CSV table of C-alpha atoms in Angstrom, one decimal:
chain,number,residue,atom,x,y,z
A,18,UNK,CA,0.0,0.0,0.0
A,19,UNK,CA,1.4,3.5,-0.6
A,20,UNK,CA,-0.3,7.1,0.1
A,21,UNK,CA,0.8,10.2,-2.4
A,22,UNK,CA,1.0,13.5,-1.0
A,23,UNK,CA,1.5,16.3,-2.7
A,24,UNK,CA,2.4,19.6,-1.5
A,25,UNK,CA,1.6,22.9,-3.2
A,26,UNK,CA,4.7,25.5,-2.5
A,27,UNK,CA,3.8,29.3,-2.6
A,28,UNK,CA,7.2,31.7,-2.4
A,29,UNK,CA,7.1,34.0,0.1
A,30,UNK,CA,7.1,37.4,-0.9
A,31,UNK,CA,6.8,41.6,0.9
A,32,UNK,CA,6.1,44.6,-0.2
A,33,UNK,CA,5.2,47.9,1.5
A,34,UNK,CA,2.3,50.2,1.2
A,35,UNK,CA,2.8,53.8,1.5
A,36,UNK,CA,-0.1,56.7,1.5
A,37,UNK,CA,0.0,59.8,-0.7
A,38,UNK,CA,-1.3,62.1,1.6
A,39,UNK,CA,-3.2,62.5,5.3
A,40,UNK,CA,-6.1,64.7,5.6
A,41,UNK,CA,-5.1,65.8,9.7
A,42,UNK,CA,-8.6,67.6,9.9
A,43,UNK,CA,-9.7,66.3,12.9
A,44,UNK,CA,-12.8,64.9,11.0
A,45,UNK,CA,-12.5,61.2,11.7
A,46,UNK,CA,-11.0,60.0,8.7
A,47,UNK,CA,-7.2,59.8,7.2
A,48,UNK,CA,-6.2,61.8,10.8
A,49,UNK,CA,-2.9,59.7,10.3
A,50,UNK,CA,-0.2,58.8,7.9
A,51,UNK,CA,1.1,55.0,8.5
A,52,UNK,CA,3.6,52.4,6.3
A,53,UNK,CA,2.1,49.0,6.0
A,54,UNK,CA,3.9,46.6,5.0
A,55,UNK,CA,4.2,42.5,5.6
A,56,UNK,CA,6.9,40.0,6.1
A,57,UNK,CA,9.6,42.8,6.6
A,58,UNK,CA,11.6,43.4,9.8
A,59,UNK,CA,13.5,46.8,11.1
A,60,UNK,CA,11.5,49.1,9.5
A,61,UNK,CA,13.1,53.0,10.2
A,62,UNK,CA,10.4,55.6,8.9
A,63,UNK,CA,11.5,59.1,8.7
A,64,UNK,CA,9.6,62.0,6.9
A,65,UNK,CA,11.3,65.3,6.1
A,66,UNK,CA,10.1,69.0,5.5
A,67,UNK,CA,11.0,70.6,2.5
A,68,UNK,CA,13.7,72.3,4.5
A,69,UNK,CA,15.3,68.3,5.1
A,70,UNK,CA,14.2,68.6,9.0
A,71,UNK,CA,13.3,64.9,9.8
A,72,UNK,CA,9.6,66.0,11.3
A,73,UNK,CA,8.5,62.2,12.3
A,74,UNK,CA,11.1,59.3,12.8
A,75,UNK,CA,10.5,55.4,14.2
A,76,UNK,CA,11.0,52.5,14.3
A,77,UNK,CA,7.8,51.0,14.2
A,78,UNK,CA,4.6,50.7,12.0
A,79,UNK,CA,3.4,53.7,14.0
A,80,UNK,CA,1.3,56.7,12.5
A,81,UNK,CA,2.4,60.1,12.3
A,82,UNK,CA,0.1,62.5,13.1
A,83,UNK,CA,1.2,66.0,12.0
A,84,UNK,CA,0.4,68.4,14.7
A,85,UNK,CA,-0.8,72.1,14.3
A,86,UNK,CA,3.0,73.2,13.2
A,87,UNK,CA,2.8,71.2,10.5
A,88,UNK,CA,1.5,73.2,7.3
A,89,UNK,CA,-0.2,72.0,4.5
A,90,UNK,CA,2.8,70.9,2.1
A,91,UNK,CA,4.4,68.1,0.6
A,92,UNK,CA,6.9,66.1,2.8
A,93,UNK,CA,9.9,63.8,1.7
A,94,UNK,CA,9.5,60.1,3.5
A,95,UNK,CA,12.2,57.2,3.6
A,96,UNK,CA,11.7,53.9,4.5
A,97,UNK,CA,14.1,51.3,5.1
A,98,UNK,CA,13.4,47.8,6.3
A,99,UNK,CA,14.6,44.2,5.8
A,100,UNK,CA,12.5,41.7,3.3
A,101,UNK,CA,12.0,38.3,4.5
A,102,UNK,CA,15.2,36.8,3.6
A,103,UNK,CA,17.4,39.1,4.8
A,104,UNK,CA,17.9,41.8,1.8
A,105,UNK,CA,17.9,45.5,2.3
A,106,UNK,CA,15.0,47.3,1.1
A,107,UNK,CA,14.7,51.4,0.6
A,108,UNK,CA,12.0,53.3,-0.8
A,109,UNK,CA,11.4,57.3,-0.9
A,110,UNK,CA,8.8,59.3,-2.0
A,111,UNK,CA,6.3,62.1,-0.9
A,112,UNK,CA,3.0,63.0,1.2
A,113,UNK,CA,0.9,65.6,0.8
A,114,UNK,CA,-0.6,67.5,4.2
A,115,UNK,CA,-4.1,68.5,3.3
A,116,UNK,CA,-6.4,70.1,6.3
């Protein structure tokens, strides 16, 4: 007698998701700006004024919730983390500050 078993292999992958912009208008909704992301590891999340002033830095999937010195403008952001298997990952971009 003999049994078969067969095993279905899915790769493993990560990625990040990062919002365009954060609405901090105290009406409920968007109030924060938060990196989501899955099977990374020592994330570092800094966002810079147009001035390069880091404004909001972590190192956690926290939110940043720009206070009332932080004006509607655009503002740098850097992430950098660790994928799954052990490889460096960086991305940059921007986020708008609507009220």
């Amino acid at each position: 007698s003999s049994d078969t078993i067969q095993a279905d292999t899915y790769p493993c992958d990560w990625d990040l998701y990062v919002p365009t912009c954060v609405t901090h208008n105290n009406d409920g909704y968007n109030e924060g700006w938060q990196v989501f992301g899955w099977n990374i590891s020592n994330v570092v999340v800094t966002v810079y004024n147009r001035f390069g002033d880091a404004v909001f830095h972590t190192t956690r999937m926290e939110a940043w919730q720009p206070g009332p010195g932080v004006g509607d403008d655009s503002y740098a952001w850097r992430v950098e983390a660790i994928d799954y298997i052990g490889r460096p990952v960086l991305r940059t971009g921007f986020v708008a500050v609507l009220r």
